[in-house]
Short mmCIF file of C-alpha atoms in Angstrom, two decimals:
data_model
loop_
_atom_site.label_atom_id
_atom_site.label_comp_id
_atom_site.label_asym_id
_atom_site.label_seq_id
_atom_site.Cartn_x
_atom_site.Cartn_y
_atom_site.Cartn_z
CA ASN A 1 -10.75 -97.88 -29.89
CA ILE A 2 -10.17 -96.09 -26.65
CA LEU A 3 -9.34 -98.40 -24.14
CA PRO A 4 -9.60 -97.15 -20.00
CA SER A 5 -7.10 -95.79 -18.32
CA GLN A 6 -4.92 -97.97 -15.70
CA GLY A 7 -5.84 -95.54 -13.33
CA VAL A 8 -9.30 -96.42 -13.55
CA ILE A 9 -8.75 -99.86 -13.69
CA SER A 10 -6.54 -100.80 -10.52
CA SER A 11 -6.79 -98.25 -8.61
CA TYR A 12 -9.00 -97.14 -5.74
CA ARG A 13 -9.06 -93.65 -7.45
CA ASN A 14 -12.61 -95.05 -8.97
CA ASP A 15 -15.20 -94.24 -6.39
CA TYR A 16 -17.60 -96.92 -7.06
CA ARG A 17 -14.90 -99.65 -6.42
CA ALA A 18 -13.81 -97.45 -3.28
CA CYS A 19 -17.52 -97.45 -2.30
CA ALA A 20 -17.86 -101.31 -2.70
CA ALA A 21 -14.65 -102.29 -0.76
CA GLN A 22 -15.74 -99.96 2.27
CA LEU A 23 -19.13 -101.95 2.35
CA LEU A 24 -18.03 -105.15 2.05
CA SER A 25 -15.33 -104.24 4.40
CA VAL A 26 -18.04 -103.38 7.33
CA GLY A 27 -20.21 -106.72 6.45
CA VAL A 28 -22.82 -105.36 3.57
CA THR A 29 -23.14 -108.20 1.38
CA PRO A 30 -21.88 -108.08 -2.11
CA GLU A 31 -25.25 -107.94 -3.63
CA ALA A 32 -26.32 -104.66 -1.19
CA ALA A 33 -22.91 -103.23 -1.73
CA SER A 34 -23.53 -103.62 -5.67
CA GLN A 35 -27.02 -101.85 -5.53
CA GLY A 36 -25.95 -99.31 -3.29
CA CYS A 37 -22.93 -97.89 -4.61
CA ALA A 38 -24.14 -98.32 -8.45
CA THR A 39 -27.72 -95.88 -7.31
CA ALA A 40 -25.68 -93.30 -5.24
CA LEU A 41 -24.64 -90.07 -6.40
CA ARG A 42 -21.73 -90.09 -4.62
CA PRO A 43 -20.88 -93.47 -3.87
CA ARG A 44 -17.60 -92.61 -1.71
CA GLU A 45 -19.89 -90.20 0.32
CA LEU A 46 -22.37 -93.24 0.73
CA SER A 47 -19.72 -95.77 1.77
CA HIS A 48 -18.12 -93.52 4.21
CA CYS A 49 -20.87 -92.58 5.90
CA VAL A 50 -22.36 -95.82 6.27
CA VAL A 51 -18.61 -97.08 7.49
CA GLN A 52 -18.54 -94.66 10.21
CA ILE A 53 -21.81 -95.32 11.57
CA THR A 54 -21.10 -98.85 11.54
CA LYS A 55 -17.94 -98.57 13.49
CA GLN A 56 -18.74 -95.73 16.01
CA THR A 57 -22.41 -97.25 16.56
CA GLN A 58 -24.37 -100.62 17.35
CA ILE A 59 -26.22 -99.84 13.92
CA THR A 60 -26.40 -102.59 11.60
CA PRO A 61 -24.42 -102.00 8.45
CA VAL A 62 -27.86 -102.98 6.60
CA ASP A 63 -30.04 -100.11 8.73
CA ALA A 64 -26.81 -97.31 7.64
CA LEU A 65 -26.84 -98.32 4.10
CA TYR A 66 -30.42 -97.56 4.13
CA SER A 67 -30.52 -94.47 5.62
CA CYS A 68 -27.05 -93.24 4.28
CA ASN A 69 -28.81 -93.78 1.29
CA LEU A 70 -31.62 -92.11 1.83
CA SER A 71 -29.94 -88.85 2.95
CA ARG A 72 -29.32 -86.06 0.85
CA ARG A 73 -25.58 -85.25 3.35
CA GLY A 74 -23.74 -88.26 3.95
CA GLU A 75 -21.17 -86.36 5.79
CA ASP A 76 -23.51 -84.78 7.75
CA PHE A 77 -25.95 -87.50 8.59
CA ALA A 78 -23.41 -89.61 9.72
CA ILE A 79 -22.29 -86.66 11.96
CA CYS A 80 -25.82 -86.64 13.72
CA VAL A 81 -26.18 -90.15 13.99
CA VAL A 82 -22.72 -90.94 15.77
CA GLY A 83 -22.73 -87.89 17.85
CA ILE A 84 -26.47 -88.74 19.05
CA SER A 85 -25.67 -92.50 19.76
CA LYS A 86 -22.27 -91.72 21.85
CA SER A 87 -23.75 -89.26 23.60
CA THR A 88 -26.83 -90.69 24.79
CA GLN A 89 -24.85 -94.37 25.09
CA GLN A 90 -26.60 -95.76 22.53
CA GLN A 91 -30.14 -95.92 23.94
CA VAL A 92 -31.43 -94.27 20.47
CA ASN A 93 -29.61 -95.59 17.68
CA GLN A 94 -32.68 -96.31 15.75
CA ALA A 95 -34.46 -93.03 16.60
CA ALA A 96 -31.27 -90.93 15.80
CA LEU A 97 -31.10 -92.56 12.07
CA SER A 98 -34.52 -91.61 11.64
CA TYR A 99 -34.49 -88.35 13.34
CA CYS A 100 -31.37 -86.93 11.46
CA GLY A 101 -32.77 -88.27 8.64
CA ARG A 102 -35.88 -86.03 9.15
CA SER A 103 -33.71 -82.71 9.93
CA LEU A 104 -32.97 -80.63 7.34
CA LEU A 105 -29.56 -79.78 9.19
CA PRO A 106 -28.67 -82.88 10.74
CA VAL A 107 -25.49 -81.18 12.23
CA THR A 108 -27.14 -78.52 14.41
CA PHE A 109 -30.13 -80.62 15.24
CA ALA A 110 -27.32 -83.19 17.06
CA GLU A 111 -25.97 -80.20 18.64
CA CYS A 112 -29.21 -79.46 19.88
CA VAL A 113 -29.83 -82.74 21.14
CA ILE A 114 -26.52 -83.45 22.61
CA GLY A 115 -26.86 -79.68 23.95
CA LEU A 116 -30.28 -80.19 25.82
CA THR A 117 -29.40 -83.91 26.76
CA LYS A 118 -25.91 -82.74 28.74
CA GLU A 119 -27.42 -79.67 30.38
CA ILE A 120 -31.09 -80.20 31.01
CA ASN A 121 -32.83 -84.09 32.84
CA LEU A 122 -34.43 -84.84 29.35
CA THR A 123 -35.18 -88.06 28.41
CA PRO A 124 -33.11 -88.75 24.90
CA ILE A 125 -36.36 -89.05 23.20
CA LYS A 126 -37.57 -86.14 24.46
CA SER A 127 -34.73 -84.06 23.54
CA LEU A 128 -35.12 -85.76 19.79
CA ASP A 129 -39.01 -84.29 19.78
CA GLN A 130 -37.93 -80.79 21.11
CA CYS A 131 -34.91 -80.44 18.60
CA ILE A 132 -37.18 -81.77 15.70
CA GLU A 133 -39.90 -79.84 16.68
CA ALA A 134 -38.13 -76.66 16.72
CA GLY A 135 -36.26 -77.41 13.77
CA SER A 136 -39.55 -77.43 11.72
CA ALA A 137 -41.09 -74.79 13.54
CA THR A 138 -42.12 -71.75 11.53
CA PRO A 139 -40.53 -68.30 12.50
CA SER A 140 -44.06 -66.69 13.71
CA LYS A 141 -44.17 -69.78 16.04
CA LEU A 142 -41.17 -69.11 17.26
CA ILE A 143 -41.58 -64.73 17.90
CA PRO A 144 -44.72 -63.12 19.26
CA PRO A 145 -46.38 -61.29 16.72
CA LEU A 146 -45.88 -57.86 16.44
CA GLN A 147 -48.78 -55.54 17.05
CA ILE A 148 -49.81 -53.25 14.40
CA LEU A 149 -51.82 -49.68 15.50
CA PRO A 150 -54.27 -48.62 12.66
CA THR A 151 -52.15 -44.99 12.00
CA PRO A 152 -54.36 -42.07 12.96
CA SER A 153 -55.76 -40.30 9.84
CA THR A 154 -56.14 -36.69 9.71
CA PRO A 155 -59.61 -35.51 9.04
CA GLY A 156 -60.09 -34.27 5.52
CA THR A 157 -57.68 -36.33 4.20
CA SER A 158 -58.60 -39.19 1.95
CA ILE A 159 -56.23 -42.57 1.04
#
């Protein structure tokens, strides 16, 4: 018989224990915490995402857990949500969850939203829309197409 090491049993080096403890500390129910941590690929990242959003915004732990669980990169997602929420005086908390979740580059997306909102008289929702559209635009929408002129052919030559 191989017994688990004492370190795994009694310390917060166990990612799942740390995840559960962090989620419980911000008000996530035991059932939701156990399900969230058990299904997470990176349980510490999940709980850190939830804690950051819950402590720095007015977003509920339930909404934060749901959204963090869907995100591919919890750290970047939390930075995005917290940054946008703080910069807009919490006006777009729920929208920030949705938009940051849709963005492939959430930190860059947040920088776009915050920058436009601070320098241009745009509503927070308008800046969210502008930045998400820009992030999903294909290069052909951003750069005018080049005009390719036909090459003049020399008489008597064939291709």
